[in-house]
Amino acid sequence: MSVILQCTGLARHFGGVFAVNGVDLAVREGTIHSVIGPNGAGKSTFFNLISGEILPSSGTVTFDGTDITGTPPHRMPHLGISRCFQRTNVFPDLTIHDNVWAALFARMNKGPADYLKRRNAFPDIEEKTAQIIREVGLAHKTTALARTLSHGQSRMLEVAVSLAGLPRLLLLDEPTQGLAPEATVEMTHLIRSLAGRYTILLIEHKMNIVMEISDTVSVLSLGRMIEEGPPAQIRTSQRVQDAYLGRDTA
């Protein structure tokens, strides 16, 4: 499989402290690639560097052969990158349908004159909206306002809105955080179902999920990449165990 996302020597320091320090990462197209590490390892900063939320102190981010280092977040969907944040990021007073529809409308580059047309003038968007809502398991709630959803349903809607960006790369930042066990299972099944059609870069604290669905796992500790490989390798790695126990991994 070809590499779709390449990070080379990526670093970010705040004052004299490195949150991310010289990280190299290669994500293969169509795979689920998880990034794990103890609290304070630099995972969220690393994601922020990839998605353009913050600028790197040094290093590069390459997507599909193009240097996208420092590209602002609002441009990322147009490149084929969508991100789900830890916080729910949808319009609470719009329905599930309208949240997804609006994201698709924006992504499909409709011109200014199209804003004056009726919604039924865009059957392609309507069809894709329905497809995405079915895909995330919310077809039975399509007319519900986002603010009336459970936390688990809100997270599913967040994924749906990200999929409406028509991404090639989906960045998922702790998608099961705060979810009840049943909703966690549903989210895990959804992520697994997306594999192959999308490339997924995942931050996740629940190790059973990481080991179950990942093709490759990268481990950060104190801003450095200390281990990378298939789940079986990570599960038995002494360096990874030491990192989670707070031992020196240098």
mmCIF file of C-alpha atoms in Angstrom:
data_model
loop_
_atom_site.group_PDB
_atom_site.id
_atom_site.type_symbol
_atom_site.label_atom_id
_atom_site.label_comp_id
_atom_site.label_asym_id
_atom_site.label_seq_id
_atom_site.Cartn_x
_atom_site.Cartn_y
_atom_site.Cartn_z
ATOM 1 C CA MET A 1 0.000 0.000 0.000
ATOM 2 C CA SER A 2 1.195 3.509 -0.772
ATOM 3 C CA VAL A 3 1.918 6.080 1.922
ATOM 4 C CA ILE A 4 -0.722 8.816 1.989
ATOM 5 C CA LEU A 5 0.496 10.802 5.027
ATOM 6 C CA GLN A 6 4.165 11.353 5.825
ATOM 7 C CA CYS A 7 5.506 13.295 8.804
ATOM 8 C CA THR A 8 9.245 13.927 8.821
ATOM 9 C CA GLY A 9 11.137 15.327 11.800
ATOM 10 C CA LEU A 10 7.973 16.973 13.094
ATOM 11 C CA ALA A 11 8.592 19.045 16.205
ATOM 12 C CA ARG A 12 6.934 21.711 18.299
ATOM 13 C CA HIS A 13 8.367 23.365 21.373
ATOM 14 C CA PHE A 14 6.750 25.784 23.796
ATOM 15 C CA GLY A 15 9.525 27.852 25.326
ATOM 16 C CA GLY A 16 12.272 25.356 26.012
ATOM 17 C CA VAL A 17 9.975 22.347 26.300
ATOM 18 C CA PHE A 18 9.347 20.022 23.358
ATOM 19 C CA ALA A 19 5.753 18.749 23.191
ATOM 20 C CA VAL A 20 6.618 16.881 19.974
ATOM 21 C CA ASN A 21 10.259 16.172 19.237
ATOM 22 C CA GLY A 22 11.424 14.975 15.824
ATOM 23 C CA VAL A 23 8.588 12.562 15.051
ATOM 24 C CA ASP A 24 8.590 10.535 11.830
ATOM 25 C CA LEU A 25 5.356 8.830 10.779
ATOM 26 C CA ALA A 26 4.163 7.103 7.604
ATOM 27 C CA VAL A 27 0.481 6.218 7.260
ATOM 28 C CA ARG A 28 -0.427 3.728 4.534
ATOM 29 C CA GLU A 29 -3.523 4.368 2.455
ATOM 30 C CA GLY A 30 -6.640 2.435 3.469
ATOM 31 C CA THR A 31 -5.345 1.441 6.905
ATOM 32 C CA ILE A 32 -6.231 2.223 10.515
ATOM 33 C CA HIS A 33 -3.133 3.719 12.135
ATOM 34 C CA SER A 34 -3.388 4.438 15.862
ATOM 35 C CA VAL A 35 -1.260 6.804 17.925
ATOM 36 C CA ILE A 36 -1.108 5.980 21.620
ATOM 37 C CA GLY A 37 0.920 7.027 24.632
ATOM 38 C CA PRO A 38 0.582 7.979 28.290
ATOM 39 C CA ASN A 39 -0.897 11.325 29.336
ATOM 40 C CA GLY A 40 1.396 14.165 28.321
ATOM 41 C CA ALA A 41 3.023 12.142 25.544
ATOM 42 C CA GLY A 42 2.257 14.797 22.914
ATOM 43 C CA LYS A 43 -0.552 13.047 21.035
ATOM 44 C CA SER A 44 -2.953 15.988 20.818
ATOM 45 C CA THR A 45 -0.163 18.387 19.862
ATOM 46 C CA PHE A 46 0.916 15.937 17.167
ATOM 47 C CA PHE A 47 -2.628 15.844 15.758
ATOM 48 C CA ASN A 48 -2.785 19.642 15.902
ATOM 49 C CA LEU A 49 0.406 19.856 13.851
ATOM 50 C CA ILE A 50 -0.985 17.535 11.193
ATOM 51 C CA SER A 51 -4.346 19.307 10.963
ATOM 52 C CA GLY A 52 -2.881 22.821 10.913
ATOM 53 C CA GLU A 53 -4.218 23.920 14.299
ATOM 54 C CA ILE A 54 -0.687 24.909 15.299
ATOM 55 C CA LEU A 55 2.503 25.458 13.301
ATOM 56 C CA PRO A 56 5.513 23.167 13.749
ATOM 57 C CA SER A 57 8.814 24.499 15.038
ATOM 58 C CA SER A 58 10.470 22.239 12.472
ATOM 59 C CA GLY A 59 9.709 19.293 10.226
ATOM 60 C CA THR A 60 7.216 18.664 7.443
ATOM 61 C CA VAL A 61 3.808 17.103 6.840
ATOM 62 C CA THR A 62 3.212 15.617 3.389
ATOM 63 C CA PHE A 63 -0.206 14.437 2.182
ATOM 64 C CA ASP A 64 -0.468 12.442 -1.021
ATOM 65 C CA GLY A 65 2.916 13.735 -2.131
ATOM 66 C CA THR A 66 2.185 17.418 -1.426
ATOM 67 C CA ASP A 67 3.791 19.406 1.383
ATOM 68 C CA ILE A 68 0.901 20.692 3.525
ATOM 69 C CA THR A 69 2.981 21.907 6.472
ATOM 70 C CA GLY A 70 1.237 24.852 8.086
ATOM 71 C CA THR A 71 -1.867 24.682 5.897
ATOM 72 C CA PRO A 72 -4.707 26.330 7.892
ATOM 73 C CA PRO A 73 -7.454 24.045 9.243
ATOM 74 C CA HIS A 74 -10.209 25.473 7.035
ATOM 75 C CA ARG A 75 -8.279 24.361 3.954
ATOM 76 C CA MET A 76 -7.801 20.769 5.104
ATOM 77 C CA PRO A 77 -11.208 19.424 3.947
ATOM 78 C CA HIS A 78 -10.509 20.708 0.435
ATOM 79 C CA LEU A 79 -7.299 18.666 0.446
ATOM 80 C CA GLY A 80 -9.150 15.538 1.550
ATOM 81 C CA ILE A 81 -8.503 15.603 5.308
ATOM 82 C CA SER A 82 -11.261 15.696 7.937
ATOM 83 C CA ARG A 83 -10.835 15.730 11.703
ATOM 84 C CA CYS A 84 -13.141 14.716 14.533
ATOM 85 C CA PHE A 85 -12.224 16.514 17.740
ATOM 86 C CA GLN A 86 -12.583 15.295 21.333
ATOM 87 C CA ARG A 87 -15.358 17.855 21.757
ATOM 88 C CA THR A 88 -18.598 17.596 19.819
ATOM 89 C CA ASN A 89 -18.484 20.136 16.996
ATOM 90 C CA VAL A 90 -21.888 20.336 15.282
ATOM 91 C CA PHE A 91 -24.732 22.854 15.000
ATOM 92 C CA PRO A 92 -26.994 22.052 17.981
ATOM 93 C CA ASP A 93 -30.128 23.694 16.558
ATOM 94 C CA LEU A 94 -29.966 21.904 13.202
ATOM 95 C CA THR A 95 -31.251 18.409 12.572
ATOM 96 C CA ILE A 96 -28.949 15.480 11.903
ATOM 97 C CA HIS A 97 -29.935 15.723 8.246
ATOM 98 C CA ASP A 98 -29.214 19.438 8.010
ATOM 99 C CA ASN A 99 -25.834 19.177 9.760
ATOM 100 C CA VAL A 100 -24.659 16.600 7.232
ATOM 101 C CA TRP A 101 -26.328 18.338 4.279
ATOM 102 C CA ALA A 102 -24.665 21.672 5.115
ATOM 103 C CA ALA A 103 -21.239 20.041 5.383
ATOM 104 C CA LEU A 104 -21.692 18.358 2.009
ATOM 105 C CA PHE A 105 -22.927 21.586 0.405
ATOM 106 C CA ALA A 106 -19.816 23.409 1.615
ATOM 107 C CA ARG A 107 -17.474 20.611 0.526
ATOM 108 C CA MET A 108 -18.889 20.253 -2.987
ATOM 109 C CA ASN A 109 -17.898 23.832 -3.853
ATOM 110 C CA LYS A 110 -21.326 25.118 -4.823
ATOM 111 C CA GLY A 111 -21.097 28.668 -6.167
ATOM 112 C CA PRO A 112 -22.620 31.769 -4.505
ATOM 113 C CA ALA A 113 -25.694 31.658 -6.753
ATOM 114 C CA ASP A 114 -26.514 28.179 -5.461
ATOM 115 C CA TYR A 115 -27.207 29.574 -1.986
ATOM 116 C CA LEU A 116 -30.390 31.115 -3.424
ATOM 117 C CA LYS A 117 -31.735 27.830 -4.758
ATOM 118 C CA ARG A 118 -34.092 25.464 -3.001
ATOM 119 C CA ARG A 119 -32.619 22.401 -1.368
ATOM 120 C CA ASN A 120 -34.367 20.030 -3.792
ATOM 121 C CA ALA A 121 -32.232 21.546 -6.560
ATOM 122 C CA PHE A 122 -29.361 19.391 -5.283
ATOM 123 C CA PRO A 123 -30.440 15.735 -5.500
ATOM 124 C CA ASP A 124 -26.800 14.587 -5.436
ATOM 125 C CA ILE A 125 -26.291 16.187 -2.030
ATOM 126 C CA GLU A 126 -29.593 14.804 -0.750
ATOM 127 C CA GLU A 127 -28.660 11.274 -1.808
ATOM 128 C CA LYS A 128 -25.180 11.467 -0.268
ATOM 129 C CA THR A 129 -26.600 12.930 2.950
ATOM 130 C CA ALA A 130 -28.959 9.984 3.355
ATOM 131 C CA GLN A 131 -26.144 7.534 2.613
ATOM 132 C CA ILE A 132 -23.823 8.993 5.260
ATOM 133 C CA ILE A 133 -26.552 9.114 7.899
ATOM 134 C CA ARG A 134 -27.331 5.443 7.262
ATOM 135 C CA GLU A 135 -23.641 4.613 7.412
ATOM 136 C CA VAL A 136 -23.268 5.981 10.947
ATOM 137 C CA GLY A 137 -26.469 4.333 12.159
ATOM 138 C CA LEU A 138 -28.588 7.456 12.654
ATOM 139 C CA ALA A 139 -31.223 6.975 9.936
ATOM 140 C CA HIS A 140 -33.927 6.581 12.594
ATOM 141 C CA LYS A 141 -33.036 10.017 14.035
ATOM 142 C CA THR A 142 -32.535 12.006 10.842
ATOM 143 C CA THR A 143 -35.036 14.758 11.768
ATOM 144 C CA ALA A 144 -33.884 15.063 15.393
ATOM 145 C CA LEU A 145 -32.162 18.270 16.484
ATOM 146 C CA ALA A 146 -28.509 17.742 17.324
ATOM 147 C CA ARG A 147 -28.996 19.170 20.822
ATOM 148 C CA THR A 148 -31.477 16.396 21.674
ATOM 149 C CA LEU A 149 -29.029 13.568 20.972
ATOM 150 C CA SER A 150 -27.255 11.437 23.524
ATOM 151 C CA HIS A 151 -23.502 11.851 23.845
ATOM 152 C CA GLY A 152 -22.942 8.682 21.841
ATOM 153 C CA GLN A 153 -25.283 9.824 19.073
ATOM 154 C CA SER A 154 -23.590 13.235 19.022
ATOM 155 C CA ARG A 155 -20.244 11.543 18.464
ATOM 156 C CA MET A 156 -21.731 9.526 15.599
ATOM 157 C CA LEU A 157 -23.059 12.758 14.088
ATOM 158 C CA GLU A 158 -19.601 14.292 14.414
ATOM 159 C CA VAL A 159 -18.198 11.396 12.386
ATOM 160 C CA ALA A 160 -21.001 11.844 9.838
ATOM 161 C CA VAL A 161 -20.167 15.535 9.405
ATOM 162 C CA SER A 162 -16.499 14.607 8.949
ATOM 163 C CA LEU A 163 -17.440 12.039 6.307
ATOM 164 C CA ALA A 164 -19.452 14.760 4.569
ATOM 165 C CA GLY A 165 -16.107 16.422 3.923
ATOM 166 C CA LEU A 166 -15.487 13.516 1.499
ATOM 167 C CA PRO A 167 -12.089 12.807 3.056
ATOM 168 C CA ARG A 168 -9.355 10.454 2.004
ATOM 169 C CA LEU A 169 -7.826 10.782 5.484
ATOM 170 C CA LEU A 170 -9.964 10.846 8.626
ATOM 171 C CA LEU A 171 -8.373 12.043 11.876
ATOM 172 C CA LEU A 172 -10.233 10.678 14.903
ATOM 173 C CA ASP A 173 -9.260 12.210 18.246
ATOM 174 C CA GLU A 174 -10.431 9.893 21.055
ATOM 175 C CA PRO A 175 -13.793 9.057 19.447
ATOM 176 C CA THR A 176 -14.906 6.823 22.349
ATOM 177 C CA GLN A 177 -14.075 9.307 25.108
ATOM 178 C CA GLY A 178 -16.929 9.497 27.604
ATOM 179 C CA LEU A 179 -19.079 6.952 25.786
ATOM 180 C CA ALA A 180 -21.125 4.312 27.582
ATOM 181 C CA PRO A 181 -20.111 0.687 26.893
ATOM 182 C CA GLU A 182 -22.852 0.108 24.302
ATOM 183 C CA ALA A 183 -22.021 3.326 22.447
ATOM 184 C CA THR A 184 -18.325 2.430 22.584
ATOM 185 C CA VAL A 185 -19.060 -0.870 20.849
ATOM 186 C CA GLU A 186 -21.109 0.929 18.184
ATOM 187 C CA MET A 187 -18.336 3.463 17.552
ATOM 188 C CA THR A 188 -15.750 0.689 17.324
ATOM 189 C CA HIS A 189 -17.872 -1.164 14.769
ATOM 190 C CA LEU A 190 -18.308 2.048 12.771
ATOM 191 C CA ILE A 191 -14.569 2.752 12.659
ATOM 192 C CA ARG A 192 -13.865 -0.811 11.572
ATOM 193 C CA SER A 193 -16.510 -0.533 8.838
ATOM 194 C CA LEU A 194 -14.807 2.577 7.428
ATOM 195 C CA ALA A 195 -11.438 0.850 7.052
ATOM 196 C CA GLY A 196 -10.325 0.372 3.473
ATOM 197 C CA ARG A 197 -12.618 3.047 2.076
ATOM 198 C CA TYR A 198 -10.916 5.701 4.175
ATOM 199 C CA THR A 199 -7.498 6.030 5.747
ATOM 200 C CA ILE A 200 -7.911 6.552 9.491
ATOM 201 C CA LEU A 201 -5.411 8.085 11.907
ATOM 202 C CA LEU A 202 -6.682 7.481 15.416
ATOM 203 C CA ILE A 203 -5.845 8.680 18.917
ATOM 204 C CA GLU A 204 -7.448 6.345 21.442
ATOM 205 C CA HIS A 205 -6.826 5.607 25.133
ATOM 206 C CA LYS A 206 -8.760 2.341 25.292
ATOM 207 C CA MET A 207 -6.126 -0.266 24.537
ATOM 208 C CA ASN A 208 -8.593 -3.062 23.800
ATOM 209 C CA ILE A 209 -10.027 -0.985 20.942
ATOM 210 C CA VAL A 210 -6.585 -0.034 19.607
ATOM 211 C CA MET A 211 -5.413 -3.637 19.600
ATOM 212 C CA GLU A 212 -8.647 -4.870 18.020
ATOM 213 C CA ILE A 213 -8.964 -2.542 15.028
ATOM 214 C CA SER A 214 -5.503 -1.130 14.216
ATOM 215 C CA ASP A 215 -3.248 -2.193 11.384
ATOM 216 C CA THR A 216 -0.338 -0.201 12.793
ATOM 217 C CA VAL A 217 0.235 1.380 16.204
ATOM 218 C CA SER A 218 2.690 4.205 16.917
ATOM 219 C CA VAL A 219 3.640 4.989 20.511
ATOM 220 C CA LEU A 220 4.599 8.462 21.705
ATOM 221 C CA SER A 221 6.308 9.152 25.014
ATOM 222 C CA LEU A 222 7.496 12.589 26.122
ATOM 223 C CA GLY A 223 7.088 13.866 22.577
ATOM 224 C CA ARG A 224 9.180 11.155 20.920
ATOM 225 C CA MET A 225 8.199 8.108 18.889
ATOM 226 C CA ILE A 226 9.466 5.145 20.893
ATOM 227 C CA GLU A 227 7.851 2.201 19.092
ATOM 228 C CA GLU A 228 5.840 1.399 15.987
ATOM 229 C CA GLY A 229 4.453 -1.811 14.581
ATOM 230 C CA PRO A 230 1.461 -4.153 14.468
ATOM 231 C CA PRO A 231 -0.666 -4.533 17.620
ATOM 232 C CA ALA A 232 0.966 -7.834 18.602
ATOM 233 C CA GLN A 233 4.393 -6.171 18.674
ATOM 234 C CA ILE A 234 3.169 -3.193 20.693
ATOM 235 C CA ARG A 235 1.356 -5.396 23.191
ATOM 236 C CA THR A 236 4.576 -7.170 24.178
ATOM 237 C CA SER A 237 7.010 -4.247 23.881
ATOM 238 C CA GLN A 238 9.048 -3.615 27.028
ATOM 239 C CA ARG A 239 9.666 0.003 25.966
ATOM 240 C CA VAL A 240 5.920 0.623 25.727
ATOM 241 C CA GLN A 241 5.302 -0.983 29.105
ATOM 242 C CA ASP A 242 8.045 1.151 30.642
ATOM 243 C CA ALA A 243 6.547 4.319 29.135
ATOM 244 C CA TYR A 244 3.122 3.629 30.619
ATOM 245 C CA LEU A 245 4.706 2.856 33.994
ATOM 246 C CA GLY A 246 6.686 6.097 33.927
ATOM 247 C CA ARG A 247 10.105 4.516 33.488
ATOM 248 C CA ASP A 248 12.836 6.132 31.378
ATOM 249 C CA THR A 249 12.503 5.033 27.724
ATOM 250 C CA ALA A 250 15.446 6.975 26.313
#
